[in-house]
XYZ file of C-alpha atoms in Angstrom:
586
model
C -59.518 -39.709 7.857
C -56.223 -39.809 9.342
C -55.650 -35.823 10.561
C -52.308 -34.426 10.413
C -50.765 -33.611 13.999
C -51.728 -30.322 15.538
C -48.928 -29.222 18.046
C -45.000 -30.458 17.345
C -41.783 -29.687 19.246
C -38.833 -29.039 17.173
C -35.728 -30.974 19.284
C -32.570 -30.103 17.673
C -29.078 -31.899 18.586
C -25.716 -31.827 16.741
C -26.952 -34.414 14.102
C -30.500 -34.633 14.557
C -33.733 -33.349 14.543
C -36.521 -34.839 16.601
C -39.941 -33.379 15.621
C -42.351 -34.664 18.555
C -46.436 -34.767 17.890
C -47.486 -33.072 20.756
C -51.151 -34.106 20.269
C -52.795 -35.351 23.601
C -52.192 -39.099 23.537
C -49.907 -39.052 20.924
C -46.073 -40.971 21.411
C -44.866 -40.065 17.569
C -42.100 -38.545 16.945
C -40.513 -37.585 13.285
C -36.653 -38.226 13.499
C -34.189 -36.316 10.280
C -30.776 -37.495 10.083
C -28.589 -34.121 9.438
C -25.985 -36.425 8.327
C -27.883 -38.880 5.710
C -31.095 -36.956 5.334
C -33.080 -40.383 6.595
C -36.744 -39.762 8.166
C -37.661 -42.515 10.631
C -40.216 -42.874 13.415
C -39.527 -43.249 17.169
C -40.792 -42.879 20.440
C -41.069 -39.538 22.749
C -38.762 -42.232 25.010
C -36.061 -41.192 22.371
C -35.814 -37.776 22.302
C -32.313 -37.139 24.104
C -32.557 -34.550 27.192
C -30.003 -32.557 26.225
C -31.791 -31.499 22.845
C -32.220 -27.625 22.059
C -36.453 -27.550 22.508
C -38.684 -25.130 20.837
C -42.152 -25.165 19.692
C -43.324 -25.067 16.366
C -46.990 -25.200 14.334
C -45.729 -27.245 11.454
C -43.775 -28.950 8.617
C -43.714 -27.233 5.468
C -41.178 -29.401 4.218
C -37.443 -30.074 3.252
C -35.776 -28.630 -0.102
C -32.215 -28.935 -1.199
C -29.913 -26.145 -1.470
C -26.181 -25.785 -2.646
C -25.279 -26.145 0.899
C -27.440 -29.183 1.539
C -30.920 -30.262 2.637
C -32.641 -27.411 4.930
C -36.001 -28.068 7.077
C -38.582 -24.970 6.351
C -41.211 -25.241 9.553
C -44.196 -22.929 10.150
C -43.129 -21.285 13.784
C -46.190 -18.829 14.383
C -49.907 -19.137 13.305
C -53.288 -17.203 13.420
C -56.211 -18.283 13.606
C -58.918 -17.257 11.008
C -61.815 -18.622 11.947
C -63.963 -22.423 12.391
C -65.043 -24.376 9.268
C -67.672 -26.592 10.483
C -65.908 -27.103 13.720
C -62.521 -26.903 12.133
C -60.187 -24.522 13.536
C -58.390 -22.913 10.206
C -55.068 -21.213 10.147
C -52.866 -19.109 8.547
C -49.160 -19.551 8.434
C -47.510 -16.249 9.484
C -43.902 -16.768 10.496
C -41.563 -19.743 9.036
C -37.833 -20.936 9.903
C -35.259 -22.285 7.392
C -33.174 -24.928 8.947
C -29.978 -25.980 7.766
C -28.972 -29.636 8.360
C -25.429 -28.916 8.143
C -23.983 -27.072 10.925
C -21.296 -24.934 9.160
C -20.778 -23.657 5.333
C -17.125 -24.069 5.232
C -17.238 -26.591 2.663
C -18.401 -24.431 0.083
C -16.825 -22.177 -2.000
C -16.961 -18.046 -2.204
C -19.516 -18.725 -4.721
C -21.274 -21.501 -3.605
C -22.125 -19.392 -0.567
C -22.976 -16.556 -2.494
C -25.498 -18.581 -4.397
C -26.349 -20.451 -1.325
C -27.742 -16.928 -0.228
C -29.446 -16.304 -3.117
C -31.598 -19.058 -3.065
C -32.159 -18.814 0.508
C -33.513 -15.502 0.221
C -36.073 -16.906 -2.819
C -37.159 -19.242 -0.346
C -37.936 -16.567 1.848
C -39.317 -14.160 -0.403
C -42.172 -16.503 -1.291
C -42.477 -17.799 2.213
C -43.094 -14.109 3.140
C -46.188 -13.567 0.494
C -48.783 -13.396 2.206
C -51.679 -16.053 2.010
C -50.446 -19.435 3.279
C -53.420 -21.498 4.910
C -53.659 -24.581 6.488
C -55.795 -27.057 8.432
C -54.808 -30.299 10.646
C -58.606 -32.034 10.195
C -60.108 -30.393 7.401
C -59.296 -30.499 4.107
C -59.300 -26.756 2.405
C -57.598 -27.908 -0.740
C -61.340 -29.047 -1.987
C -64.964 -27.425 -2.354
C -67.892 -28.499 -0.167
C -69.169 -30.356 -3.289
C -66.493 -32.238 -4.177
C -66.193 -33.465 -0.418
C -69.523 -34.847 -0.421
C -69.244 -36.832 -3.446
C -66.193 -38.846 -2.450
C -65.757 -42.469 -1.907
C -64.913 -44.481 1.319
C -61.477 -45.200 -0.171
C -61.185 -41.371 0.100
C -62.213 -41.098 3.433
C -59.469 -43.256 4.304
C -56.748 -41.509 3.160
C -54.401 -39.112 4.910
C -55.117 -35.433 4.992
C -51.841 -35.110 2.388
C -53.161 -37.963 0.220
C -56.656 -36.938 -0.448
C -55.648 -33.043 -1.177
C -56.371 -31.704 -4.165
C -52.306 -31.437 -5.179
C -53.367 -28.303 -7.630
C -53.569 -26.271 -4.734
C -51.023 -27.720 -2.349
C -48.353 -25.150 -2.634
C -45.944 -27.230 -0.492
C -46.340 -30.740 -2.052
C -42.721 -30.306 -3.448
C -41.500 -30.111 -0.067
C -43.460 -32.512 1.335
C -42.313 -35.373 -1.268
C -39.928 -37.092 1.035
C -42.508 -37.450 3.774
C -45.105 -38.227 0.993
C -43.160 -41.048 0.243
C -43.742 -42.503 3.727
C -47.048 -43.472 4.635
C -46.655 -43.958 8.380
C -44.882 -40.343 8.241
C -48.287 -38.972 6.464
C -49.747 -37.062 9.844
C -46.602 -35.357 9.891
C -47.050 -34.058 6.286
C -49.549 -30.959 6.514
C -50.437 -29.717 3.142
C -50.723 -25.980 2.880
C -52.648 -23.882 0.214
C -51.951 -20.256 -0.866
C -54.504 -17.620 -1.555
C -56.926 -16.023 0.585
C -59.713 -16.789 3.054
C -62.461 -14.807 5.364
C -64.472 -16.131 7.368
C -66.938 -14.090 9.329
C -70.296 -13.866 11.699
C -72.927 -12.154 10.057
C -76.268 -10.754 11.000
C -79.762 -10.437 8.935
C -83.152 -9.724 10.168
C -81.677 -11.048 13.578
C -80.370 -14.400 11.820
C -76.789 -15.007 12.518
C -74.729 -17.177 9.591
C -71.372 -17.794 8.847
C -70.298 -16.106 5.836
C -66.981 -17.535 4.058
C -65.268 -16.546 1.073
C -62.078 -19.042 0.433
C -59.462 -18.428 -3.066
C -57.045 -21.496 -3.895
C -54.525 -20.167 -6.221
C -52.794 -23.268 -8.092
C -49.301 -24.338 -8.009
C -49.469 -25.185 -11.508
C -47.798 -23.021 -14.077
C -47.236 -20.809 -10.983
C -45.921 -17.643 -11.149
C -45.595 -13.749 -11.703
C -47.822 -10.900 -14.063
C -45.437 -11.058 -17.377
C -43.370 -14.482 -16.682
C -46.401 -16.453 -16.935
C -49.482 -16.174 -18.928
C -51.528 -18.624 -21.131
C -51.063 -22.358 -20.527
C -48.407 -25.025 -20.588
C -48.522 -28.314 -22.846
C -50.480 -30.245 -20.085
C -52.820 -27.501 -20.081
C -52.391 -25.623 -16.789
C -53.341 -21.899 -17.190
C -51.216 -19.075 -15.583
C -52.697 -17.617 -12.431
C -55.509 -20.502 -12.143
C -57.706 -19.419 -8.902
C -60.945 -21.226 -7.542
C -62.933 -19.155 -5.206
C -65.583 -20.767 -3.439
C -68.466 -18.596 -1.560
C -69.853 -20.620 1.587
C -72.707 -19.780 3.863
C -73.454 -21.964 7.225
C -76.729 -21.675 8.828
C -78.169 -23.974 11.200
C -77.004 -26.869 10.146
C -77.507 -25.850 6.133
C -74.470 -25.383 4.194
C -74.546 -23.749 0.546
C -71.659 -22.800 -1.760
C -71.056 -21.130 -5.228
C -67.649 -21.770 -7.224
C -66.130 -19.765 -9.993
C -62.906 -19.920 -11.567
C -60.209 -17.667 -13.066
C -57.380 -18.536 -15.239
C -55.351 -16.890 -18.040
C -56.572 -17.454 -21.292
C -56.113 -21.279 -22.152
C -53.465 -21.416 -25.551
C -50.049 -20.298 -25.515
C -49.514 -16.699 -25.413
C -46.948 -14.476 -23.752
C -46.463 -11.106 -22.753
C -42.899 -10.570 -21.373
C -41.815 -7.241 -19.738
C -39.381 -4.810 -21.877
C -39.411 -1.891 -20.500
C -42.663 -0.080 -22.062
C -45.644 0.470 -20.071
C -47.972 -2.163 -21.667
C -45.922 -4.973 -23.626
C -47.321 -6.394 -27.007
C -48.982 -9.738 -26.327
C -47.489 -12.565 -28.581
C -49.874 -15.647 -29.935
C -47.209 -18.408 -30.281
C -47.136 -19.350 -34.191
C -44.774 -22.351 -33.409
C -47.129 -24.641 -31.567
C -51.030 -26.093 -32.017
C -52.943 -24.342 -29.667
C -55.671 -26.799 -29.872
C -53.994 -29.902 -28.010
C -53.520 -28.103 -24.627
C -56.711 -25.832 -25.205
C -58.401 -29.276 -25.422
C -56.547 -31.079 -22.476
C -57.397 -27.913 -20.401
C -61.097 -27.879 -20.700
C -61.211 -31.524 -20.473
C -59.672 -30.984 -16.837
C -61.881 -28.547 -16.201
C -65.534 -29.999 -17.481
C -64.898 -33.197 -15.550
C -64.137 -31.036 -12.223
C -66.670 -28.548 -12.844
C -69.124 -29.450 -15.343
C -70.427 -27.009 -17.917
C -68.105 -23.791 -18.397
C -69.940 -20.195 -19.666
C -66.367 -18.408 -20.373
C -66.269 -14.649 -19.238
C -63.572 -13.027 -21.741
C -63.508 -9.030 -20.435
C -60.506 -8.079 -22.441
C -60.637 -4.936 -24.672
C -62.218 -5.312 -28.342
C -59.384 -3.253 -29.964
C -55.929 -2.576 -29.611
C -52.893 -5.250 -28.615
C -55.792 -7.435 -26.530
C -58.108 -7.835 -29.546
C -55.946 -10.716 -31.218
C -55.929 -12.519 -27.970
C -59.905 -12.348 -28.036
C -60.512 -13.291 -31.542
C -58.039 -16.056 -30.779
C -60.147 -17.490 -27.879
C -63.089 -17.076 -29.619
C -62.086 -19.021 -32.817
C -60.645 -21.791 -30.882
C -63.620 -22.358 -28.396
C -65.847 -22.483 -31.734
C -63.325 -24.867 -33.582
C -63.640 -27.506 -30.166
C -67.209 -26.974 -30.819
C -68.327 -28.371 -27.442
C -71.987 -27.466 -26.362
C -71.194 -27.978 -22.566
C -69.102 -24.484 -23.425
C -70.018 -20.856 -23.631
C -67.994 -18.421 -24.536
C -69.304 -14.294 -23.865
C -67.033 -11.531 -24.856
C -67.785 -8.322 -22.871
C -65.373 -5.292 -23.069
C -65.304 -4.368 -19.393
C -63.198 -0.871 -20.188
C -65.408 0.201 -23.090
C -68.766 -1.064 -21.506
C -67.555 1.036 -17.828
C -65.962 4.190 -19.475
C -66.726 7.537 -18.682
C -67.698 6.063 -14.951
C -70.550 4.264 -16.110
C -70.087 0.843 -13.824
C -73.906 0.384 -13.811
C -73.684 -0.773 -17.297
C -71.569 -4.230 -15.368
C -74.958 -5.272 -14.428
C -75.302 -5.675 -18.342
C -73.110 -8.589 -18.202
C -75.114 -10.200 -14.958
C -78.768 -9.868 -16.540
C -77.072 -11.646 -19.283
C -75.910 -14.855 -17.870
C -78.544 -14.900 -15.048
C -80.632 -17.785 -17.158
C -77.535 -19.531 -17.702
C -76.229 -18.995 -13.525
C -79.999 -19.831 -12.600
C -79.280 -23.244 -14.578
C -75.661 -23.697 -13.164
C -77.304 -23.121 -9.840
C -75.105 -24.080 -6.230
C -74.114 -27.055 -3.950
C -76.705 -26.809 -1.055
C -77.017 -29.566 1.913
C -79.906 -29.236 4.409
C -79.668 -29.503 8.282
C -80.147 -33.449 8.038
C -77.182 -34.015 5.595
C -79.028 -34.515 2.511
C -77.355 -33.262 -0.805
C -79.940 -30.486 -1.678
C -78.974 -28.960 -4.808
C -75.448 -29.804 -6.893
C -73.846 -26.828 -8.826
C -73.567 -27.880 -12.440
C -71.388 -25.878 -13.916
C -69.147 -22.723 -13.003
C -68.076 -19.161 -14.539
C -64.617 -19.093 -15.795
C -63.461 -15.015 -16.062
C -60.742 -13.988 -17.418
C -59.160 -10.026 -18.275
C -55.714 -10.036 -19.143
C -54.134 -10.700 -15.713
C -57.183 -12.429 -14.157
C -56.944 -9.888 -11.194
C -59.110 -6.256 -11.399
C -61.822 -6.874 -14.271
C -61.913 -10.290 -13.211
C -62.650 -10.074 -9.423
C -65.408 -7.462 -9.879
C -67.477 -9.627 -11.673
C -66.996 -12.337 -9.588
C -68.099 -10.502 -6.270
C -71.299 -9.665 -8.808
C -71.966 -12.755 -9.545
C -71.391 -14.126 -6.054
C -73.981 -11.756 -4.705
C -76.410 -13.198 -7.048
C -76.127 -16.602 -5.542
C -76.115 -15.726 -2.336
C -79.500 -13.476 -2.763
C -81.262 -16.829 -3.881
C -79.278 -19.039 -0.952
C -80.244 -17.016 1.563
C -83.180 -16.669 0.571
C -84.061 -20.841 0.441
C -82.332 -20.948 3.381
C -85.405 -18.596 5.394
C -82.255 -15.455 6.095
C -83.885 -13.150 3.635
C -87.601 -12.283 3.613
C -89.833 -12.398 0.567
C -88.743 -9.326 -1.651
C -85.590 -8.531 0.183
C -82.547 -7.612 -1.492
C -79.032 -8.496 0.035
C -78.240 -4.965 -0.870
C -80.599 -3.253 1.581
C -78.643 -5.170 4.351
C -76.000 -2.331 4.872
C -73.891 -4.169 7.841
C -73.733 -7.229 5.722
C -72.961 -5.458 2.512
C -69.918 -3.702 4.123
C -68.523 -7.157 5.066
C -69.088 -8.645 1.896
C -67.685 -5.408 -0.579
C -64.768 -5.508 2.392
C -64.317 -9.186 1.805
C -64.269 -9.262 -1.825
C -61.881 -6.051 -1.976
C -59.484 -7.878 -0.211
C -59.651 -11.171 -2.016
C -58.685 -8.796 -5.239
C -55.890 -7.451 -2.986
C -54.549 -10.498 -1.907
C -54.796 -12.466 -5.533
C -53.219 -9.001 -7.186
C -50.510 -9.461 -4.768
C -49.592 -12.900 -4.944
C -49.461 -12.568 -8.677
C -48.817 -8.505 -9.888
C -46.875 -7.258 -6.609
C -49.181 -4.777 -5.836
C -53.107 -4.340 -4.585
C -55.647 -4.414 -6.747
C -57.053 -1.752 -9.216
C -60.540 -1.000 -9.052
C -61.386 -1.919 -5.393
C -63.029 1.272 -4.845
C -66.144 -0.090 -6.682
C -65.706 -3.124 -5.092
C -65.596 -1.751 -1.569
C -68.155 1.130 -2.305
C -70.320 0.028 -5.217
C -68.820 3.052 -7.202
C -65.935 4.351 -8.645
C -64.433 7.235 -6.843
C -61.890 9.914 -7.684
C -59.575 8.558 -4.664
C -59.579 5.330 -6.029
C -58.421 6.154 -9.606
C -55.536 7.758 -7.887
C -54.463 5.052 -6.048
C -55.073 2.906 -9.429
C -52.650 5.040 -10.785
C -49.882 4.985 -7.861
C -50.421 1.020 -8.058
C -49.941 0.573 -11.354
C -46.701 2.756 -11.248
C -45.659 0.341 -8.565
C -46.734 -2.805 -10.552
C -44.706 -1.238 -13.651
C -41.282 -1.135 -11.360
C -41.809 -4.286 -10.066
C -43.029 -6.288 -13.128
C -39.682 -4.654 -15.441
C -37.010 -4.737 -12.273
C -37.751 -7.431 -9.482
C -40.242 -10.035 -10.922
C -37.319 -12.180 -12.655
C -36.648 -12.568 -8.812
C -39.740 -13.747 -7.952
C -39.989 -15.681 -10.566
C -37.259 -17.671 -9.661
C -38.332 -17.597 -6.171
C -41.488 -19.560 -7.211
C -40.078 -21.882 -9.769
C -37.055 -22.676 -6.845
C -40.083 -23.241 -4.006
C -42.448 -25.453 -6.340
C -39.370 -27.542 -7.730
C -39.777 -26.373 -11.291
C -36.064 -26.110 -10.899
C -34.003 -28.223 -8.499
C -30.336 -26.908 -6.895
C -27.453 -29.289 -8.527
C -25.798 -31.221 -6.307
C -22.832 -31.378 -7.926
C -20.357 -28.068 -8.739
C -22.142 -27.678 -12.068
C -22.319 -24.081 -13.568
C -25.453 -22.871 -12.028
C -27.790 -20.211 -13.540
C -27.608 -17.245 -11.203
C -23.592 -17.351 -12.715
C -24.736 -16.036 -16.404
C -23.017 -12.987 -16.732
C -24.747 -9.538 -18.049
C -24.052 -8.103 -21.204
C -21.415 -4.844 -21.272
C -23.870 -2.686 -22.636
C -26.843 -3.760 -19.976
C -24.166 -2.608 -17.431
C -22.659 0.546 -19.154
C -25.532 2.194 -21.025
C -27.928 3.124 -18.135
C -24.558 4.618 -16.390
C -23.872 6.713 -19.567
C -27.505 7.912 -19.395
C -27.286 8.701 -15.653
C -24.076 11.050 -16.619
C -25.718 12.446 -19.355
C -28.848 13.770 -17.408
C -26.546 14.872 -14.455
C -24.052 16.669 -17.058
C -26.843 18.296 -18.949
C -28.766 19.757 -15.237
C -25.077 21.092 -14.314
C -24.255 22.845 -17.418
C -27.933 24.477 -16.959
C -26.782 25.267 -13.181
C -23.196 26.158 -14.050
C -23.136 28.376 -17.309
C -20.491 28.711 -19.622
C -18.427 31.833 -20.603
C -21.192 32.562 -23.594
C -24.694 31.368 -23.756
C -24.202 29.551 -27.131
C -21.384 27.830 -25.344
C -23.698 26.792 -22.719
C -26.620 25.670 -25.282
C -23.822 23.753 -27.015
C -22.913 21.268 -23.695
C -26.361 21.381 -23.072
C -27.452 19.731 -26.372
C -24.580 17.800 -26.724
C -25.783 15.733 -23.128
C -29.312 16.372 -23.934
C -28.618 14.319 -27.168
C -26.136 11.750 -25.565
C -28.875 11.181 -22.971
C -32.099 10.989 -25.464
C -29.508 8.560 -27.933
C -28.451 6.043 -25.157
C -32.572 5.999 -23.835
C -33.788 5.231 -27.180
C -30.889 2.502 -27.404
C -32.169 1.322 -23.949
C -35.605 1.291 -25.372
C -35.240 -0.746 -28.270
C -33.687 -3.822 -26.688
C -35.754 -3.211 -23.366
C -35.725 -6.625 -22.608
C -32.227 -6.729 -22.125
C -32.844 -4.560 -19.252
C -35.203 -6.082 -17.365
C -34.874 -8.480 -14.268
C -35.445 -11.578 -16.525
C -36.103 -15.066 -14.511
C -32.567 -17.123 -14.731
C -33.509 -20.834 -13.110
C -36.110 -22.285 -15.732
C -35.755 -21.023 -19.711
C -38.156 -19.013 -21.560
C -38.207 -21.950 -24.112
C -39.197 -24.393 -21.289
C -41.778 -22.072 -19.453
C -43.531 -21.103 -23.065
């Protein structure tokens, strides 16, 4: 495999970037012409001594904005651990560098738009969870890597990466077009990785958890639901739990993703907007494509639908069940489990009912294992695909329980656990395990919903606490604010970063120039003024009580009427995405 370079120096001159590979024995220098945008390969002797030099950790890629092309580089990284002898890094700081030295060629409006686009790029880069490895493919599971052809082994690390999980694939498109430049093309995944050395019965093993977030149909909580026409599900995440012990390797893979048919749940100022199932689209085409892909990649599927079986979530559960039935595929098993009903009144022990119900299936699916002689002992023959509404909080709880059951079997088979021992009895490891899964929940939730996960007190401690309920309430309030008043910008940021929207090189009208309706600007101020006047009337009473009450009632009525108009037109008052149309996204 042609690995990516590990260390770089960025040399900057007035008209060119020289990105020097600093690995031992390397002489390659990537030259980017800041005027023509051309990329070429040269040697270190061609780097001008007058260039301004600084070390960088890798190239995220390039992107065109209003002002022209920009180079995005990783400037700081943090070591996460070592996977099979390969250093795994978390990108922690980035730099977005313009090709052009000045913005004088832009109009005032264009300068403002360029500034907005730059803040969108920064918004994505500041979302925690970008990971990379220069000489190991983080985007594939151990089982996929073990079942590859010699041709696959000869590919560069960028070519062989699973494009579902390469978040800078759009940014690297120019480097990808030139095979001789592939060693500068560093695939970066988004999600979560934790790597922990663990001790049980005096035996040391490495426990690793990797969640890979798909860049297909990526987005934020309420603006991206269901699937697209190609069968890509919103918030699709592949989670792999790995155990390494004395040369042996074991892996257990699960997936999560939005219910795979056409539905939406647009924010409208209500705490929980009503989900809408599309009536204008044939669901089975996309549904079939989704599961054709899942069956090909993972084998048999057990679908764990954790949504409520009443209220606004019930029609979604019924639609999902009906489509699985209509597909009539014996490799797909559907189980509906009303998480909230079963666990009401703090009865969290009832989750074991679901784990027990699928135990036979989990034993049938098994897990992947390679012995110390590098012989494949077991293959995982199917996965659990879990979902709730967001595929976050409820989903993570169930996934952590299924992963623990798999781990119990793996550690026994590897000889780490003795006969009759339970993983839950290993208190030090249990603390590591629970905290890591809770951190995984938080990472996935921040990336999709904008806040930490709910129910992590159960994941961390094995029980629900009053403090946990209080924190869930706080996070829910933050989610409400972000989902209604900042997620449009976050969605635009992701669409721009992933190439779902490209900035026009001409001076064509930008979607950012859309003017707000007058009522959107005026009504909130009228309601605020009414509230202020109501308070002032109470604090500064009139000459008579009846006069005071008349003023109070007038302003209170004004505020109430204005508020009701705002709520009834809620979709007009939320922060909606501007770059990709609703019709194209849905």
